[in-house]
Coordinates of C-alpha atoms in Angstrom, one line a residue:
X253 CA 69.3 93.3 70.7
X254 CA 72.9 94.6 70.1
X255 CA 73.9 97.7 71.2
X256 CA 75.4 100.4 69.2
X257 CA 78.1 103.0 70.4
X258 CA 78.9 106.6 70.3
X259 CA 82.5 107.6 70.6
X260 CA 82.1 108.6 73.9
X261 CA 81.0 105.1 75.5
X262 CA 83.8 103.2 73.4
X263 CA 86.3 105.7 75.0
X264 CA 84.8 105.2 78.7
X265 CA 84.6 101.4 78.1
X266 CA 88.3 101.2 76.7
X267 CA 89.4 103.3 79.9
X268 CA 87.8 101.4 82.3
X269 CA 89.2 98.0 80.5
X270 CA 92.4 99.6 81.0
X271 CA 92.1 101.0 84.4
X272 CA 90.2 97.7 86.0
X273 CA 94.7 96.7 85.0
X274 CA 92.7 93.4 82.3
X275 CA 94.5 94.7 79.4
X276 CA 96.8 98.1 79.1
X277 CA 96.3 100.6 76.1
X278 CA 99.4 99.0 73.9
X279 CA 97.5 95.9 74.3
X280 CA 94.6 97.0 72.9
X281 CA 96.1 98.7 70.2
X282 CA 98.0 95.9 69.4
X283 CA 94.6 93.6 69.0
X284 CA 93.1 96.3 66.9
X285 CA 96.3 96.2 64.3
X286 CA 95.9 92.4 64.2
X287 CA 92.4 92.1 63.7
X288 CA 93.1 95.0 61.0
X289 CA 95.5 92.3 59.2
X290 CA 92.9 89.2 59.9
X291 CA 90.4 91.6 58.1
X292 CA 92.0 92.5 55.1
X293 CA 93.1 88.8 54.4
X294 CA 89.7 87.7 55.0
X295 CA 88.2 90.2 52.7
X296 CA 91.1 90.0 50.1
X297 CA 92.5 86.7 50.4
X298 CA 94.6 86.9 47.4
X299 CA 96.6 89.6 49.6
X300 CA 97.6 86.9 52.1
X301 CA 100.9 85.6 49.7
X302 CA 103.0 88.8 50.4
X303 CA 105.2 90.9 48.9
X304 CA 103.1 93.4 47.8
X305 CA 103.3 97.3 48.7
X306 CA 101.5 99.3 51.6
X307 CA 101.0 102.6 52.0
X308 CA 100.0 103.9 56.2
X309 CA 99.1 107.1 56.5
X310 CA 98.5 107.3 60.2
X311 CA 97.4 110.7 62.2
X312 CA 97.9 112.4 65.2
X313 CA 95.8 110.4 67.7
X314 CA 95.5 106.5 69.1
X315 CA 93.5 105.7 65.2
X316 CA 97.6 106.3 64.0
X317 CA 98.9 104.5 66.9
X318 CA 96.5 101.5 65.0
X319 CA 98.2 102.3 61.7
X320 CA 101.7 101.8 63.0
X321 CA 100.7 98.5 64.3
X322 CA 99.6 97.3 61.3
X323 CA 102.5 98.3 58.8
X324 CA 104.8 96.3 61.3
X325 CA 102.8 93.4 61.4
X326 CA 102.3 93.5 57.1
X327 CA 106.4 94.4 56.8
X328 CA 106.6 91.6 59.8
X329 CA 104.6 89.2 56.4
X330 CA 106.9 90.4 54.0
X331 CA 105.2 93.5 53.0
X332 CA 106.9 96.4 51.5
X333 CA 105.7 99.3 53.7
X334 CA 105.8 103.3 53.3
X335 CA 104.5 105.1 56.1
X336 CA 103.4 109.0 56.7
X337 CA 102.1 110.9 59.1
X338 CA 100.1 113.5 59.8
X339 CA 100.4 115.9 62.9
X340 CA 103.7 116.1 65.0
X341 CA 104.9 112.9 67.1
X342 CA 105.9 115.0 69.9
X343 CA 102.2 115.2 70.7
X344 CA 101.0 111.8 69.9
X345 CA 99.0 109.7 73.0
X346 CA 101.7 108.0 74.5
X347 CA 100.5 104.5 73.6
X348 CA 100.5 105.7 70.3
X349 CA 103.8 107.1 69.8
X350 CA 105.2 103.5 71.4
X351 CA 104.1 102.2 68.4
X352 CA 105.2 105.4 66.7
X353 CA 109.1 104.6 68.0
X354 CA 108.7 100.7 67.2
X355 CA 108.0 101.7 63.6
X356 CA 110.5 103.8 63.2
X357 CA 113.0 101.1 64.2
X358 CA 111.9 99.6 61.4
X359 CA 111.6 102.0 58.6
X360 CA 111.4 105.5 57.7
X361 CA 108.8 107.7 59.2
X362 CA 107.4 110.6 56.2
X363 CA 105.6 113.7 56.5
X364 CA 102.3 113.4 55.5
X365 CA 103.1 116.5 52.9
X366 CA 105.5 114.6 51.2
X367 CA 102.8 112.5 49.6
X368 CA 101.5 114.7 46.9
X369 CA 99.7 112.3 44.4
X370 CA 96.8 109.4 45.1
X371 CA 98.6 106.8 46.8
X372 CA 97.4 104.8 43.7
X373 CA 99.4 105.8 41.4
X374 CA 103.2 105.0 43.3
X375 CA 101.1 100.9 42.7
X376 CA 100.2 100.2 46.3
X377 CA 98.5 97.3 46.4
X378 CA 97.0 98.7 49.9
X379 CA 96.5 101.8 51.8
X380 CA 95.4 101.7 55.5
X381 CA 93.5 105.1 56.4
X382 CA 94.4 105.5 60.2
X383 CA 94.4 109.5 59.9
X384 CA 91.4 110.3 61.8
X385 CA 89.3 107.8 63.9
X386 CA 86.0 107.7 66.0
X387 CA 87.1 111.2 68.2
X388 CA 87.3 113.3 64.6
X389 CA 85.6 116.4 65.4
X390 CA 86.0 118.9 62.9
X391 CA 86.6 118.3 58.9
X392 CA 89.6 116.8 57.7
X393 CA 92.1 119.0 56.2
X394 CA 92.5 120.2 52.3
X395 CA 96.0 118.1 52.5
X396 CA 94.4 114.9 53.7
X397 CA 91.3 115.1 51.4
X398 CA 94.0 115.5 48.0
X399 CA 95.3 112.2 48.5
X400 CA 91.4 110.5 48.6
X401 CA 90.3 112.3 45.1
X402 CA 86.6 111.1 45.1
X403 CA 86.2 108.3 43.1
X404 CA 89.8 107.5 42.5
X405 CA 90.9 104.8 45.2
X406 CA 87.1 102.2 45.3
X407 CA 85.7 100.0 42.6
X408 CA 88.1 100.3 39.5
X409 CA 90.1 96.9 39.1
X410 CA 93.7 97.5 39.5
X411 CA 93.8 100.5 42.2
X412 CA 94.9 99.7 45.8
X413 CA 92.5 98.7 48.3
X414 CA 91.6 101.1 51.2
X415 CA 90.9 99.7 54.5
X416 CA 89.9 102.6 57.0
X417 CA 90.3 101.9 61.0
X418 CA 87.5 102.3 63.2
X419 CA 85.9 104.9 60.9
X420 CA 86.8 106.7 57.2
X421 CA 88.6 109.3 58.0
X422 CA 86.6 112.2 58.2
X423 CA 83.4 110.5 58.9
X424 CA 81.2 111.2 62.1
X425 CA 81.2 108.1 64.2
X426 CA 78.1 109.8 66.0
X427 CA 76.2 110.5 63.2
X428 CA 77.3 109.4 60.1
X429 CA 77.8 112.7 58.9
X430 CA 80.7 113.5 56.4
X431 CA 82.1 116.3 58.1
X432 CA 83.0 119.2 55.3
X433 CA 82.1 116.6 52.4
X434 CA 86.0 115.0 52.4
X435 CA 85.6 111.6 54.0
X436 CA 87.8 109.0 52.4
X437 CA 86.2 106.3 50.6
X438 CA 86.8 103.1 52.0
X439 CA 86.5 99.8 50.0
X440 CA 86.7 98.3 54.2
X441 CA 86.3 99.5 57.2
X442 CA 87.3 97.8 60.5
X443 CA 86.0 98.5 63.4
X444 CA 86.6 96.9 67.2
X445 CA 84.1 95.4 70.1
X446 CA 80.7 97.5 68.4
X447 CA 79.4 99.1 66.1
X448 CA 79.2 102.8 66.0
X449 CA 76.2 104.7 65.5
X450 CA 77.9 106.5 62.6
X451 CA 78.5 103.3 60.7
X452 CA 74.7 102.8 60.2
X453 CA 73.1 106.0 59.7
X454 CA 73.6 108.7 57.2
X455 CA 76.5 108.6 54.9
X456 CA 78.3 106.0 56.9
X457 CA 77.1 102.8 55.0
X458 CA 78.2 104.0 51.4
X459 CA 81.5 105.6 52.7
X460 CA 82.4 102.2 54.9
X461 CA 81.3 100.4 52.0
X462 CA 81.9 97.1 53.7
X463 CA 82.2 97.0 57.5
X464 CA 83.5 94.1 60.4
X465 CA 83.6 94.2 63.7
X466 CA 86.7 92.6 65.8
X467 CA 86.9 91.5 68.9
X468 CA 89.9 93.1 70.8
X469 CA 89.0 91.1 74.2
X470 CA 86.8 93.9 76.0
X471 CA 84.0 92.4 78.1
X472 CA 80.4 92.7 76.7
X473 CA 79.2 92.9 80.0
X474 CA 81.3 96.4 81.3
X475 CA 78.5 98.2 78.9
X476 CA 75.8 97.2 82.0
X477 CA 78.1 98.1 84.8
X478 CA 79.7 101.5 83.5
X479 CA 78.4 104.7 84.9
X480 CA 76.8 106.9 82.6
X481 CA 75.7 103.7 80.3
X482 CA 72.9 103.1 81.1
X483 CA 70.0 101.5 78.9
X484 CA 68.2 104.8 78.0
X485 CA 72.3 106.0 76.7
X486 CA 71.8 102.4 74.3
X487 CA 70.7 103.1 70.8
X488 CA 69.2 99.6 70.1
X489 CA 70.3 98.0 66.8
X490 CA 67.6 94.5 65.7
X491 CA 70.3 92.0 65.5
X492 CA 68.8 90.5 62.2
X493 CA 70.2 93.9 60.7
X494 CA 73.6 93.4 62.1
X495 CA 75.9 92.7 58.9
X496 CA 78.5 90.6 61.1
X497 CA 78.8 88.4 63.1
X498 CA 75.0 88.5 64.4
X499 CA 72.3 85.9 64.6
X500 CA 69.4 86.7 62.6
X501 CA 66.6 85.8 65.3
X502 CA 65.2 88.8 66.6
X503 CA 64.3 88.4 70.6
X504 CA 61.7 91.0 70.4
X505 CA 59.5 87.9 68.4
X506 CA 59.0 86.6 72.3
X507 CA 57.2 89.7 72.9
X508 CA 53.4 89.6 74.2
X509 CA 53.4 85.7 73.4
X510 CA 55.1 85.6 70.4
X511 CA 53.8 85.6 67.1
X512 CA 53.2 82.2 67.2
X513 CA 49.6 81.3 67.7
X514 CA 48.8 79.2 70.9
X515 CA 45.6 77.4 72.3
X516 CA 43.3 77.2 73.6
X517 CA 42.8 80.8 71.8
X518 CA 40.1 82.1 69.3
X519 CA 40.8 84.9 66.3
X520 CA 39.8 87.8 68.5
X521 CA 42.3 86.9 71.8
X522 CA 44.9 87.3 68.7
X523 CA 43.9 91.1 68.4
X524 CA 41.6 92.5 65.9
X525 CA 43.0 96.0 63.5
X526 CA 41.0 98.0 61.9
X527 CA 42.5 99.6 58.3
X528 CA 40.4 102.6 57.7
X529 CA 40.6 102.8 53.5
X530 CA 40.3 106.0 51.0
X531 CA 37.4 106.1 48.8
X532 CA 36.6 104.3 45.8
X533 CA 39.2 103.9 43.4
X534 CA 42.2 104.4 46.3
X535 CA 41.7 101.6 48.3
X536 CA 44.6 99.8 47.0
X537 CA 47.1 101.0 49.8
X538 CA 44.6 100.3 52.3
X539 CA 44.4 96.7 50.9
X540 CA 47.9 96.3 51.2
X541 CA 48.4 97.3 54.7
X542 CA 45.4 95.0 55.9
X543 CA 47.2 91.9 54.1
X544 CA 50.0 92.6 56.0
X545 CA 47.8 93.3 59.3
X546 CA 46.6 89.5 58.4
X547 CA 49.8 88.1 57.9
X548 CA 51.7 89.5 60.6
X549 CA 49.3 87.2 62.6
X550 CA 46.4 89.6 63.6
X551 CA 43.4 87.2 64.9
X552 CA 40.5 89.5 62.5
X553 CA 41.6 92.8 60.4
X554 CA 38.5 94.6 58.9
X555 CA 38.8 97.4 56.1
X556 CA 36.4 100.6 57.2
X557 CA 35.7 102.3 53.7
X558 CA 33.0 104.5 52.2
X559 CA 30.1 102.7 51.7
X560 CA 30.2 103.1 48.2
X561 CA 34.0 101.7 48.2
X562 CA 32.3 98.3 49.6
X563 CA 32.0 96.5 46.3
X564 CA 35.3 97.4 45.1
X565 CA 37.1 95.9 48.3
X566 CA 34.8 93.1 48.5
X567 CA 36.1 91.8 45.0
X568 CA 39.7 92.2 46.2
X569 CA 39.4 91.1 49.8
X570 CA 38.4 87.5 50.9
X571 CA 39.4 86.9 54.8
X572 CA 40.0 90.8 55.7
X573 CA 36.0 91.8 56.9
X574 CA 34.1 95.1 55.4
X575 CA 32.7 97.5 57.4
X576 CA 31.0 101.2 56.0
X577 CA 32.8 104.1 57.4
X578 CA 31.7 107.4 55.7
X579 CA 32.9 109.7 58.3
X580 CA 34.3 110.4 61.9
X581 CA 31.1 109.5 63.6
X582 CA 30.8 106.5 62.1
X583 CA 34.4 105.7 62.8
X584 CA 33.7 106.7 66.7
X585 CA 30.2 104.2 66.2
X586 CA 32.4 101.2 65.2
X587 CA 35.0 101.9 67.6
X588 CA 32.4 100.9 70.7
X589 CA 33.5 97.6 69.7
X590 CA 36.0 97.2 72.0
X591 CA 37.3 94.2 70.4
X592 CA 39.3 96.5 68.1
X593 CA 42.1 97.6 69.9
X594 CA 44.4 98.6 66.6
X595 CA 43.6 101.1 63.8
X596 CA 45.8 101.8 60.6
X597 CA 44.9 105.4 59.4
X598 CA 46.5 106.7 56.2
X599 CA 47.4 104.7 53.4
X600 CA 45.3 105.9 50.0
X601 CA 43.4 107.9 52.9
X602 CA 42.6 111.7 50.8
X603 CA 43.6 114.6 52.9
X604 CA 40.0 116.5 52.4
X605 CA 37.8 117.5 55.8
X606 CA 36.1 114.3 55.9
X607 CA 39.6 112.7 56.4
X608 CA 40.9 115.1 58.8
X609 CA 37.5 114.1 61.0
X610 CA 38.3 110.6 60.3
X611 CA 41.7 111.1 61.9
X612 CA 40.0 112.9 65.2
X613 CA 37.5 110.1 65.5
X614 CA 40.7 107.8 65.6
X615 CA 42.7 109.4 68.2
X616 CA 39.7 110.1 70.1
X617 CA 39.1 106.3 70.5
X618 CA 42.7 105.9 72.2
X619 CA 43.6 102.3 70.3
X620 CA 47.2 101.6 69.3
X621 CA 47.2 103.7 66.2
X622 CA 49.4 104.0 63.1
X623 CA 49.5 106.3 61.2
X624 CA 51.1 106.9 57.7
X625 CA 51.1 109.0 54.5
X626 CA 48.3 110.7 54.2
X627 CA 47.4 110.9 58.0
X628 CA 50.4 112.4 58.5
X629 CA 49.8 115.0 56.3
X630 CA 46.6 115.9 58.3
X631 CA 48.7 115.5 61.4
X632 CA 51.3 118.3 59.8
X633 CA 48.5 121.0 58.4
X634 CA 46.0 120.9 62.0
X635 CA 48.0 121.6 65.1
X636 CA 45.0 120.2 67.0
X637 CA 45.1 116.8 65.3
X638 CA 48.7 116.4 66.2
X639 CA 47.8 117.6 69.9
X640 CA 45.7 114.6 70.1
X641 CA 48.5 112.7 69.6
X642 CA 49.0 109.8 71.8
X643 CA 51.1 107.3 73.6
X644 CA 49.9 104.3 71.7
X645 CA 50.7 105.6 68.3
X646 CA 52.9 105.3 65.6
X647 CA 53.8 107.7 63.7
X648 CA 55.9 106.5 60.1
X649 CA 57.3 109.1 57.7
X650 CA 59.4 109.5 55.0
X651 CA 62.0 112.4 54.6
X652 CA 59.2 114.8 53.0
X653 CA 56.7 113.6 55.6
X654 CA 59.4 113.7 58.7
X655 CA 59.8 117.5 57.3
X656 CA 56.8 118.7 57.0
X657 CA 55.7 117.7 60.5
X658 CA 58.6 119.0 61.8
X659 CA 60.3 121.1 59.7
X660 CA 62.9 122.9 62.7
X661 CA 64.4 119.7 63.0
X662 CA 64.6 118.7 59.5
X663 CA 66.3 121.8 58.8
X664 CA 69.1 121.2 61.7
X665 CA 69.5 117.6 60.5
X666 CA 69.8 119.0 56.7
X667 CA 72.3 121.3 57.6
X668 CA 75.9 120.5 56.7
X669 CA 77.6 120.0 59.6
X670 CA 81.0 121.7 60.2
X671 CA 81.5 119.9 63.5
X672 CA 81.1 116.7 65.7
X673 CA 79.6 115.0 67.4
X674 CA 76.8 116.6 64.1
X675 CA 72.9 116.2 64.7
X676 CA 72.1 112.9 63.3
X677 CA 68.8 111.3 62.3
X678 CA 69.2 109.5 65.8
X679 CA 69.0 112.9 67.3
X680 CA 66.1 113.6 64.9
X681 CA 63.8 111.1 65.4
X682 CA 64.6 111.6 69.5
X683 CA 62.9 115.0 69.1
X684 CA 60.7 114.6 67.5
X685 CA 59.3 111.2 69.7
X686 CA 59.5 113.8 72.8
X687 CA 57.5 116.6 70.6
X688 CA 54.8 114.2 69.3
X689 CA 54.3 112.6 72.8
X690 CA 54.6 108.8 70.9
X691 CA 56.6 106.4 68.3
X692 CA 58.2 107.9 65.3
X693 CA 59.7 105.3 62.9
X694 CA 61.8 107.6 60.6
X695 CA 62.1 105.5 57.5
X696 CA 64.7 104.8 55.0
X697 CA 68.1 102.4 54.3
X698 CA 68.5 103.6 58.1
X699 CA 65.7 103.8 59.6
X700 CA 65.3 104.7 63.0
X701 CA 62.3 104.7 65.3
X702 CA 62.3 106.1 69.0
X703 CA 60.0 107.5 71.7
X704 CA 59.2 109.8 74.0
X705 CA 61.7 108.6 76.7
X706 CA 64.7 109.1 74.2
X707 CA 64.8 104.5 73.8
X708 CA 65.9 104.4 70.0
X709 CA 66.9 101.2 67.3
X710 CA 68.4 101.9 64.6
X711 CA 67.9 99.3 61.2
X712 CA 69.9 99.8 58.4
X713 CA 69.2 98.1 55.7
X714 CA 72.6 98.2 54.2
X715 CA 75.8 96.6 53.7
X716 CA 74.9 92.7 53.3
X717 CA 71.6 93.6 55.0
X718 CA 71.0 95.7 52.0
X719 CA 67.2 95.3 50.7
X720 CA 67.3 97.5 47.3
X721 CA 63.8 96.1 46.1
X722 CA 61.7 97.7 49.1
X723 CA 61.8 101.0 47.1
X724 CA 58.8 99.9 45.2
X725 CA 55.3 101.5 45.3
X726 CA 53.2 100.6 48.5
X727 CA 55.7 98.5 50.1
X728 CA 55.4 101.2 52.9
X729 CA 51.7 100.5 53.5
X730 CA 52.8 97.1 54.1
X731 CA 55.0 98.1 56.7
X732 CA 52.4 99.8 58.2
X733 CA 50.3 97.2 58.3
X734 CA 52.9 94.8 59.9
X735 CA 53.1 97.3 62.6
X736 CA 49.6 97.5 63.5
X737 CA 49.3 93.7 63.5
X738 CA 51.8 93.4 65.8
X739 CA 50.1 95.9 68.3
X740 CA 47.0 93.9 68.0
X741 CA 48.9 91.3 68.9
X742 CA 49.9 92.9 71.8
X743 CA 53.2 94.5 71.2
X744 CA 53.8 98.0 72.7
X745 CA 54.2 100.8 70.2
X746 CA 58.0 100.8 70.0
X747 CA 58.6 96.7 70.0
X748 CA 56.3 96.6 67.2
X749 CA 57.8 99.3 65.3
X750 CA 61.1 97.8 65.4
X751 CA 59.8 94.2 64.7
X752 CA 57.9 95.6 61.9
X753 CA 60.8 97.0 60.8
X754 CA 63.4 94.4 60.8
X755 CA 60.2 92.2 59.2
X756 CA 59.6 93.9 56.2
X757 CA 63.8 94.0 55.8
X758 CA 63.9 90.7 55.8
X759 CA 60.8 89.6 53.6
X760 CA 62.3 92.0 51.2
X761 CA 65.8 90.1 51.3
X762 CA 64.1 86.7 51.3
X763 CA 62.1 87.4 47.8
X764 CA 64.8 89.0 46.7
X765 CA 65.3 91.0 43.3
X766 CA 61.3 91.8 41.5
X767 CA 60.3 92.3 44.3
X768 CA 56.9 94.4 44.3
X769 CA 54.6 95.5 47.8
X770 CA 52.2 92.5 47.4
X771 CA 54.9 90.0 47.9
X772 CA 56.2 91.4 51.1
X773 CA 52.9 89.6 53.4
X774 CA 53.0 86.7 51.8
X775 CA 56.9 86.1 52.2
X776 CA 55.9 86.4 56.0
X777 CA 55.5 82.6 56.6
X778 CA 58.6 82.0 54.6
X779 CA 60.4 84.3 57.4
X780 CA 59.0 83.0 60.3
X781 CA 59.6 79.4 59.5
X782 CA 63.5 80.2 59.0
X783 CA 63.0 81.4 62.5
X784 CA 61.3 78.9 64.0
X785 CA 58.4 80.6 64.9

């Protein structure tokens, strides 16, 4: 897996770099300009002939130092450069007002108030946002957010480019949060040695718009041997979800075996998941999770319905078994088979008293347990339900879901935050792991599962990782069902939750556009062959 960074752990790895006497700070900075220039040529090749105009507005800090580097190296191409800055020089970082000094005995320094209108409209062909980077901890001026009118500087043909260093200005690199609501809107943004949390949670993927990640030389290995960086600091990113410069096989597949079937071995050493279904007439969601059980490569998945739900399922299901389940004791009766060592609980479920017995009887038996939709709904109205909660579930809600079960910490992380590092849906999902005592997979375009000890992944589903078509009734019964196939497999509760996860992403992007929930199994195979499982 890759790691993701706060600000804090870049800083510490970039001053230990610097202080182990590798690489000094001008170095650095000077890497971060060129692979700032190498960026924007790759992205825009047409840019790469020259004489067109720049505009660098560079800030206070080391993110302006960045700036100054690269308006030298674009006037140093035969670039016409204007640069401005925000904040006094006298109290730049002295790295940063080098380059500061070297600029200056090139061209003409401006004050950031000078530059009244959009930096479109004086026909800039480019503007470099180095005004705040990944240490911004408060909202971004009125001044700096009048030159970045929303909507005015990304998409329409014609306007400049805006390529933002390290971080938009005025975006949380923590947490993704727009601090005040006046983040520029970058049509690139560049950031060095790792990702930052903030780029792949919250409002960071739409405000980054596209993001790459340059080397500037740092050795991957310092993140191991730093103090205070420690594996329970990581937050986890599955590398399939990476959108640079990433491999797309995802190590957790060599898990508990694999999920590539081995002999000698018969269906039930390959796990067997239980689905427990509504009644008649809901089963559909149940149906749907239990394909995806199947597919995921769990050795025997059997759907526990209402009696009278038997024919219905039995004309839609052909390898998933049938078993009668009208209630929690007969739940508890079935579970005596110790062969069953997964349940599925929620999808098309009801929320009545039989359900909410139903649930009991499940966490009662102590399987690896996922639970979705409507169990979590039972979980959020009976405070002894969710007390029964334990270390081998799964827990998988939506916004509306995530809120209702805990709705303190959905009102912190709903809060608009006037401040950084803001309370992120990292933080979120942390919590509430600790509170529920198990796995919470938090879902959306970022989803983010943790647990109780604070471990955390983050996949985002965006930039070219984007997967669009997964918004599409029932596709998150599938992904329940890939979860609890891969803990019948053997997966613990967190490795199958991020597996699961970075899964059903990448079905989604491998069927593409039409995509509807009863695709997503059956792209499975087509996955797993393109990664040699």
């Amino acid at each position: 897996m890759t790691e993701l960074l706060t600000a804090a752990q870049m800083r510490v790895i970039e001053q230990a770099a610097i202080a182990s006497g590798e690489v000094t700070g001008l170095e650095l900075m000077e890497r971060a300009g060129q692979g700032v220039v190498e960026a924007v040529f790759e992205e825009w090749p047409e840019l790469r002939a020259g004489g067109r105009r720049a505009v660098a507005l560079c800030g206070p800090g080391n993110n302006g130092g960045d700036g100054f580097v690269v308006a030298r190296l674009l006037k140093g191409l035969n670039w016409e450069v204007e640069v401005y800055l925000y904040g006094d020089p006298e109290r730049m970082p002295q790295d940063a007002r080098v380059n500061y000094e070297r600029w200056r005995g090139m061209g003409e320094v401006r004050d950031f108030s000078d530059l009244t209108n959009p930096p479109s409209s004086f026909g800039f062909a480019l503007v470099v946002d180095a005004l705040f980077g990944i240490g911004l901890s408060r909202p971004i001026d009125p001044p700096v957010d009048a030159v970045f009118p929303e909507g005015d500087l990304r998409g329409a043909p014609g306007l400049a480019k805006v390529v933002s260093i390290d971080v938009p200005s005025g975006l949380c690199a923590d947490s993704g949060t727009d601090l005040g609501g006046r983040a520029v809107l970058a049509d690139l943004t560049v950031t060095f040695h790792r990702l930052k949390v903030g780029h792949t949670i919250g409002a960071g993927p739409s405000l980054c718009s596209r993001l790459v990640v340059k080397d500037i030389g740092l050795e991957p290995r310092r993140i191991m041997r730093l103090d205070g960086i420690g594996e329970s600091g990581w937050i986890l990113y599955p590398p399939g979800a990476v959108p640079v410069g990433h491999t797309p096989k995802c190590r957790l597949l060599t898990k508990a075996g694999g999920l590539g079937k081995h002999s000698p071995a018969h269906k039930y050493s390959h796990g067997h998941a239980l689905i427990i279904s509504g009644p008649s007439g809901r089963g559909g969601a149940a149906r749907l999770a239990a394909r995806g059980t199947l597919r995921i490569g769990a050795g025997a998945v059997t759907v526990g319905c209402p009696p009278d739900a038997i024919p219905e399922n039995a004309a839609r299901l052909d390898a998933v078994m049938l078993r009668g389940v009208a209630d929690g004791a007969a739940l508890t009766r079935v579970l005596a088979d110790r062969r069953i060592n997964a349940l599925c609980l929620g999808p098309g479920l009801g929320t009545g008293r039989r359900q909410a017995g139903l649930a009991a009887a499940a966490l009662d038996g102590l399987r690896a347990t996922v639970l979705d939709a409507d169990a979590l709904t039972l979980l959020s109205r009976d405070a002894t339900l969710f007390a029964a909660l334990h270390e081998a579930c799964v827990l998988t809600p939506h916004g509306g879901e995530f809120a209702r079960l805990f709705p303190d910490i959905a009102e912190r992380l709903g809060t608009p935050a006037t401040k950084g590092p803001a309370f992120s849906k990292v933080d979120a999902t942390r919590e509430a792991a600790a509170r529920a005592g198990c796995v919470v997979l938090y879902k959306g375009p970022d989803t983010v599962i943790a647990d109780p000890s604070g471990r955390a992944a983050v996949n985002s589903a965006n930039y070219d990782h984007a997967a669009p078509w997964l918004a599409t009734a029932g596709s998150g019964d599938v992904l329940a069902g890939f979860i609890a196939g891969l803990m019948a497999r053997g997966f613990q509760p967190f490795d199958a939750a991020c597996t699961g996860a970075w899964l059903h992403v990448e079905c989604a992007r491998s069927f593409g556009p039409g995509l509807i929930a009863e695709d997503l199994p059956e792209e499975l195979p087509k996955v797993f062959r393109a990664l040699g499982v």
